[in-house]
Amino acid sequence: MEEEKEKERKAAARLAELLELLGLAGKGEIELEDVEFQIGELILQPSALAPSVLKAVTPPAVLAPLKVKPTKILEAPFNPFVQEYPGQIREVTFGATKSEGGSRGKTIVVGGATTPSLYLFEKTPPHPPVVTVDTFDMKVRLPKAIRTHVEEVWEDTAAWAKMAVDKWGAEMLTVHLLSTDPLIKDTSPAEAAKTVEEILQAVDVPLIIGGCGDPKKDAQVFTKVAEVAEGERVLLSSVTLDMDEAGVLEGVAKAAGKHGHLVLAFTALDLNRAKELNRKLCEYLPEGNIIMDLTTAALGYGLEYSFTIHERARMAALMGDSELQYPVLAGTTNAWAAREAWLKLGPEWEPRSLRGPIWETMTALTLLLAGVDVFMMMHPDAVKTIKKLIGQFMSRGNAKPEKIANWVDARIQRKNGV
Amino acid sequence: MSEREIKKGVRALSPIDAYTLLPRTNCKECGEANCMAFAAKLVNREISLEGCPPLLKKEHEKEYKKLKEMLAPVIKEIVIGTGDRAVKIGGKLVMYRHEFTYHNPVSLAFEVTDDMPPRPRFSGEEALLDRVKKVDNFLYEYIGRELKLDMIAVRSTSNDPTTFRSAVGTVAEATEMPLILCSLDPNVVEAGLVAASGRRPLIYAATKENWKEMADLALMYDCPLTIFAPNDLSLLRSLSKTLIQYGVEDLVLDPGTFSDEGLSDTVNNFTMVRRNACKGGDELFGFPLIGTPITAWFSGKDSKEMLAWKEAYVAATLMTRYADVLIMHSLDGWTQLPLVIWKFNIYTDPRKPVSVDAELYTFGKPDEMSPVMLTTNYALTYFTVESDLKKFGGNYYLIVADTEGISVESAVAGRYLTAESIAEAVKKSAIAEKIKHNHLIIPGMAARLSGATEDELKNVGLPGWHVMVGPRDSSGIAKFLDEKWPPKEEE
């Protein structure tokens, strides 16, 4: 009985829909007798169903879904499916101006997001992502595509820094104190700190200070750097669970907190470990001094793992996991670890001067779409493109439909190989 | 807005949901141990419903239909083309890759136009057949896989049915790849459909103006149809409703691809469409999305390289944000390579582990004088080395050290690969019992560990071992071995 009623209800609804389609709704009584509707079998034309022919409604007992070929566009307005998220990414400030106890020209705030990345239809992000350019305190191996751009400053960190800021538009600057590696030059913490002071003099953007990866040595160097760069809110890159195992995490994190700096919490593609490290760090310094690095793998070399872990982290943070509600940084320069970024592959894949930087661009772009806030980059063309894209992504409503309305028959100048 | 009850998300489906609808006779005809095992594979999409022969019988028709509905993807799967090269697009089960996995990799279509001469008339002129051949022959070997391009989009720039028919005929004859027929003029499209008869091309596109004629063509020729509604999602949705009502079942949605100041709108439009379908249960948007990065070429006067660069990053953006088909222009290797690799990567199964087992691997038939190499257990590192070694042929031992799934360079920097861990891995592999030399080749990226490693090998009971520093990239292994193997024993 229930089923029968339900059938009748549906039949009535379909009929009402039909009448509306035919433009006959509310135009008096209509009768359809013994009509069975079958998909594709019956095509009703409005002219064939003049109101006068149709009288009182008896819903047919058997109804298949009805198809009536419409003659005009059926309106189906669009409303975006938007969501409320209980969580928010914390805001973190890089650098400090004179009045704030540092010497930077300006400060940069990242984070604060309340939606997945670039969901402007839900909310415009409060702060745009930023680009920092990598420099090194010693001559390092570089792929040729990059080398040609830095040849003159290769061994002069301060000059490299100035070029990155003045010419390439770097919003922040990173100096990797690679020479402190005990297996390389084992530069002392005091000497490394001097390099940092030089860079603080050379440029007035916020700084990121990179270590060599040796937990104990990094802890010594970072502690010294924290002291000499007192109040500058530099980011110490990076602190790890290995440091905790080596018993040096507490010291370096507390030094960062005491002297007003930020730490980069690095973990290798593992959100549980990221949470664990963040929990530990929160014991030693304020939450607003933590940035996460979840690991950036190069395009072709595991970028999909990085992409997915960043999407998961952002979603978990928005859904309320406070241990993941930190801005994230990506070491996009890692793109150059992919052989396809620099290896000679044959004439059809040339020029490498473009293949390299597009590799870095796409690695960064993918992670921008996954929600990364800070990009460590290297090639000037990749830097320029990502900065341009970030600018474009921060507003919407600028599309001009007429510009592409006729792309289908537009001509492209053709030359061989294009 | 939801026009149906939102389907149980793919992750929420439990084997029990499927099990209760199966025959539950544990007949094992499917090859599984029992119906529960089959159900588990079913909800994991590792097996299809048709793998259960009893379910296909008349008495289980109702259950089969229910299961079919339960397992149907939120984004309809649509086939373009015929035969071996036919592509499936859409068929997506989830919005985010980590929710399950993405199915049916984005199809990459490259355009030709109907005003191109079939063959070059003068030296240097780009001809139709050359371009088709170039797309057809594209191949890049990546970790043992062959990466290729998928489709040809024929655009009518002549707007002349006869010219279009001839061009489509030429292309259809030259390649088995699926086709997209691009023109907003139904007369031109019909000429193309006649020329591509039996090939099931995708029609591009129905618009506010021509939808009725295009719908008739789609029905008459049984082809999927694209809806083009640049930056107007209400129109896109309305046309979807209209065309479904008209009887066209296979639709592809194009909300418009803007390459410059409109790129943000493009990304937001693609995201909103996919989200309404996946999270909002909006059936009118439950169709594959098509992007047209080629529009970058009409975005202003710029050098050829700049336009190709722009087209490439727009394509990468839309690949990440939900496009199921892309129409592109540039055939430059440097723009295609990152795209085919990203396409391959983002469509891999995220449930697949990041690392391989840390143990001894052999290639060919290594003997007591074969080289012994070492690498890390990051899956991509391992597969890269593996594919290079297979390519070279020859006989090798490869010791894979446990670096917690981290690549060589990062593992050295982060101390996941150390002299101690290398020595440990060598000892664990028991390689010393298999060989008569005592040389270990480590990656060039780990060069600075060479001295310390020799010391550590002593400490683990392998005295007198020599560490050789191999190339920085495994592509250089063949050359390295030519020059350095077998090693001179004077040390």
mmCIF file of C-alpha atoms in Angstrom, chain B residues 290-423:
data_model
loop_
_atom_site.group_PDB
_atom_site.id
_atom_site.type_symbol
_atom_site.label_atom_id
_atom_site.label_comp_id
_atom_site.label_asym_id
_atom_site.label_seq_id
_atom_site.Cartn_x
_atom_site.Cartn_y
_atom_site.Cartn_z
ATOM 1 C CA ILE B 290 37.515 19.646 -19.907
ATOM 2 C CA GLY B 291 40.132 22.404 -19.776
ATOM 3 C CA THR B 292 41.599 24.304 -22.709
ATOM 4 C CA PRO B 293 45.092 25.550 -21.795
ATOM 5 C CA ILE B 294 45.459 26.274 -25.518
ATOM 6 C CA THR B 295 43.679 29.583 -24.818
ATOM 7 C CA ALA B 296 47.012 30.808 -23.444
ATOM 8 C CA TRP B 297 48.055 31.154 -27.094
ATOM 9 C CA PHE B 298 45.376 33.779 -27.634
ATOM 10 C CA SER B 299 46.147 35.721 -24.472
ATOM 11 C CA GLY B 300 48.341 38.388 -25.982
ATOM 12 C CA LYS B 301 51.446 39.045 -27.986
ATOM 13 C CA ASP B 302 54.383 37.261 -26.494
ATOM 14 C CA SER B 303 57.238 35.062 -27.556
ATOM 15 C CA LYS B 304 56.487 31.497 -28.526
ATOM 16 C CA GLU B 305 58.420 30.275 -25.465
ATOM 17 C CA MET B 306 56.456 32.493 -23.074
ATOM 18 C CA LEU B 307 53.122 31.312 -24.472
ATOM 19 C CA ALA B 308 54.170 27.659 -24.292
ATOM 20 C CA TRP B 309 55.389 28.260 -20.722
ATOM 21 C CA LYS B 310 52.048 29.773 -19.775
ATOM 22 C CA GLU B 311 50.081 26.997 -21.464
ATOM 23 C CA ALA B 312 52.135 24.423 -19.553
ATOM 24 C CA TYR B 313 51.502 25.877 -16.111
ATOM 25 C CA VAL B 314 47.816 26.388 -16.818
ATOM 26 C CA ALA B 315 47.651 22.732 -17.859
ATOM 27 C CA ALA B 316 49.466 21.622 -14.690
ATOM 28 C CA THR B 317 47.065 23.703 -12.603
ATOM 29 C CA LEU B 318 43.987 22.128 -14.150
ATOM 30 C CA MET B 319 45.459 18.641 -14.002
ATOM 31 C CA THR B 320 45.711 19.116 -10.256
ATOM 32 C CA ARG B 321 42.329 20.781 -10.052
ATOM 33 C CA TYR B 322 40.015 18.235 -11.545
ATOM 34 C CA ALA B 323 40.326 18.393 -15.347
ATOM 35 C CA ASP B 324 39.596 15.071 -17.072
ATOM 36 C CA VAL B 325 40.612 16.231 -20.552
ATOM 37 C CA LEU B 326 42.945 19.030 -21.650
ATOM 38 C CA ILE B 327 43.267 20.537 -25.107
ATOM 39 C CA MET B 328 46.735 21.950 -25.756
ATOM 40 C CA HIS B 329 48.829 23.359 -28.543
ATOM 41 C CA SER B 330 52.533 23.180 -27.718
ATOM 42 C CA LEU B 331 54.316 20.052 -28.853
ATOM 43 C CA ASP B 332 57.593 21.109 -27.278
ATOM 44 C CA GLY B 333 59.201 18.316 -25.297
ATOM 45 C CA TRP B 334 60.099 20.618 -22.422
ATOM 46 C CA THR B 335 56.446 21.481 -21.797
ATOM 47 C CA GLN B 336 55.079 17.984 -22.372
ATOM 48 C CA LEU B 337 57.540 16.136 -20.187
ATOM 49 C CA PRO B 338 56.542 17.675 -16.834
ATOM 50 C CA LEU B 339 52.874 17.274 -17.772
ATOM 51 C CA VAL B 340 52.952 13.601 -18.708
ATOM 52 C CA ILE B 341 54.947 12.868 -15.578
ATOM 53 C CA TRP B 342 52.588 14.793 -13.296
ATOM 54 C CA LYS B 343 49.657 13.065 -14.962
ATOM 55 C CA PHE B 344 51.230 9.706 -14.207
ATOM 56 C CA ASN B 345 52.089 10.686 -10.633
ATOM 57 C CA ILE B 346 48.827 12.200 -9.452
ATOM 58 C CA TYR B 347 46.905 9.186 -10.729
ATOM 59 C CA THR B 348 48.958 6.665 -8.787
ATOM 60 C CA ASP B 349 47.345 5.054 -5.793
ATOM 61 C CA PRO B 350 48.090 7.083 -2.647
ATOM 62 C CA ARG B 351 47.642 3.923 -0.582
ATOM 63 C CA LYS B 352 50.766 2.573 -2.218
ATOM 64 C CA PRO B 353 53.731 2.751 0.163
ATOM 65 C CA VAL B 354 56.433 5.383 -0.238
ATOM 66 C CA SER B 355 59.154 2.841 0.325
ATOM 67 C CA VAL B 356 60.258 -0.547 -0.939
ATOM 68 C CA ASP B 357 61.596 -3.359 1.238
ATOM 69 C CA ALA B 358 65.146 -2.759 2.357
ATOM 70 C CA GLU B 359 66.930 -5.891 1.210
ATOM 71 C CA LEU B 360 69.235 -7.308 -1.458
ATOM 72 C CA TYR B 361 67.913 -7.158 -5.024
ATOM 73 C CA THR B 362 69.460 -8.867 -8.043
ATOM 74 C CA PHE B 363 69.338 -7.958 -11.722
ATOM 75 C CA GLY B 364 70.132 -10.444 -14.468
ATOM 76 C CA LYS B 365 72.194 -13.338 -13.149
ATOM 77 C CA PRO B 366 74.860 -11.809 -10.964
ATOM 78 C CA ASP B 367 77.866 -13.957 -10.087
ATOM 79 C CA GLU B 368 80.747 -13.649 -7.664
ATOM 80 C CA MET B 369 82.396 -10.871 -9.693
ATOM 81 C CA SER B 370 79.291 -8.765 -10.392
ATOM 82 C CA PRO B 371 79.179 -5.187 -9.134
ATOM 83 C CA VAL B 372 77.484 -4.451 -5.805
ATOM 84 C CA MET B 373 75.654 -1.142 -5.613
ATOM 85 C CA LEU B 374 73.716 0.549 -2.882
ATOM 86 C CA THR B 375 70.739 2.872 -2.873
ATOM 87 C CA THR B 376 67.932 3.960 -0.538
ATOM 88 C CA ASN B 377 64.473 2.482 -0.065
ATOM 89 C CA TYR B 378 62.497 5.503 -1.271
ATOM 90 C CA ALA B 379 60.166 3.966 -3.859
ATOM 91 C CA LEU B 380 60.935 6.508 -6.555
ATOM 92 C CA THR B 381 64.679 6.216 -6.000
ATOM 93 C CA TYR B 382 64.488 2.466 -6.190
ATOM 94 C CA PHE B 383 62.291 2.409 -9.301
ATOM 95 C CA THR B 384 64.531 4.928 -11.053
ATOM 96 C CA VAL B 385 67.618 2.844 -10.373
ATOM 97 C CA GLU B 386 65.756 -0.344 -11.211
ATOM 98 C CA SER B 387 64.547 0.937 -14.566
ATOM 99 C CA ASP B 388 68.055 2.164 -15.449
ATOM 100 C CA LEU B 389 69.655 -1.156 -14.545
ATOM 101 C CA LYS B 390 67.079 -3.063 -16.569
ATOM 102 C CA LYS B 391 67.650 -0.733 -19.484
ATOM 103 C CA PHE B 392 71.417 -1.346 -19.383
ATOM 104 C CA GLY B 393 70.983 -5.113 -19.117
ATOM 105 C CA GLY B 394 73.823 -6.892 -17.345
ATOM 106 C CA ASN B 395 74.134 -8.528 -13.947
ATOM 107 C CA TYR B 396 74.147 -6.590 -10.700
ATOM 108 C CA TYR B 397 73.529 -6.751 -6.986
ATOM 109 C CA LEU B 398 71.664 -3.836 -5.487
ATOM 110 C CA ILE B 399 71.557 -3.379 -1.733
ATOM 111 C CA VAL B 400 68.652 -1.223 -0.637
ATOM 112 C CA ALA B 401 69.291 0.513 2.669
ATOM 113 C CA ASP B 402 66.442 1.509 4.959
ATOM 114 C CA THR B 403 66.262 5.318 4.937
ATOM 115 C CA GLU B 404 62.636 5.415 6.052
ATOM 116 C CA GLY B 405 61.584 6.020 2.467
ATOM 117 C CA ILE B 406 63.777 9.037 1.846
ATOM 118 C CA SER B 407 65.785 9.720 -1.327
ATOM 119 C CA VAL B 408 69.583 9.633 -1.350
ATOM 120 C CA GLU B 409 70.268 13.352 -1.249
ATOM 121 C CA SER B 410 67.773 14.073 1.510
ATOM 122 C CA ALA B 411 68.757 10.937 3.399
ATOM 123 C CA VAL B 412 72.401 11.992 3.473
ATOM 124 C CA ALA B 413 71.492 15.529 4.528
ATOM 125 C CA GLY B 414 69.058 14.303 7.165
ATOM 126 C CA ARG B 415 71.331 11.531 8.464
ATOM 127 C CA TYR B 416 68.996 8.770 7.406
ATOM 128 C CA LEU B 417 71.841 7.403 5.289
ATOM 129 C CA THR B 418 75.081 7.306 7.260
ATOM 130 C CA ALA B 419 78.321 5.305 7.205
ATOM 131 C CA GLU B 420 76.862 3.217 10.020
ATOM 132 C CA SER B 421 73.562 2.517 8.279
ATOM 133 C CA ILE B 422 75.342 1.640 5.019
ATOM 134 C CA ALA B 423 77.641 -0.812 6.807
#
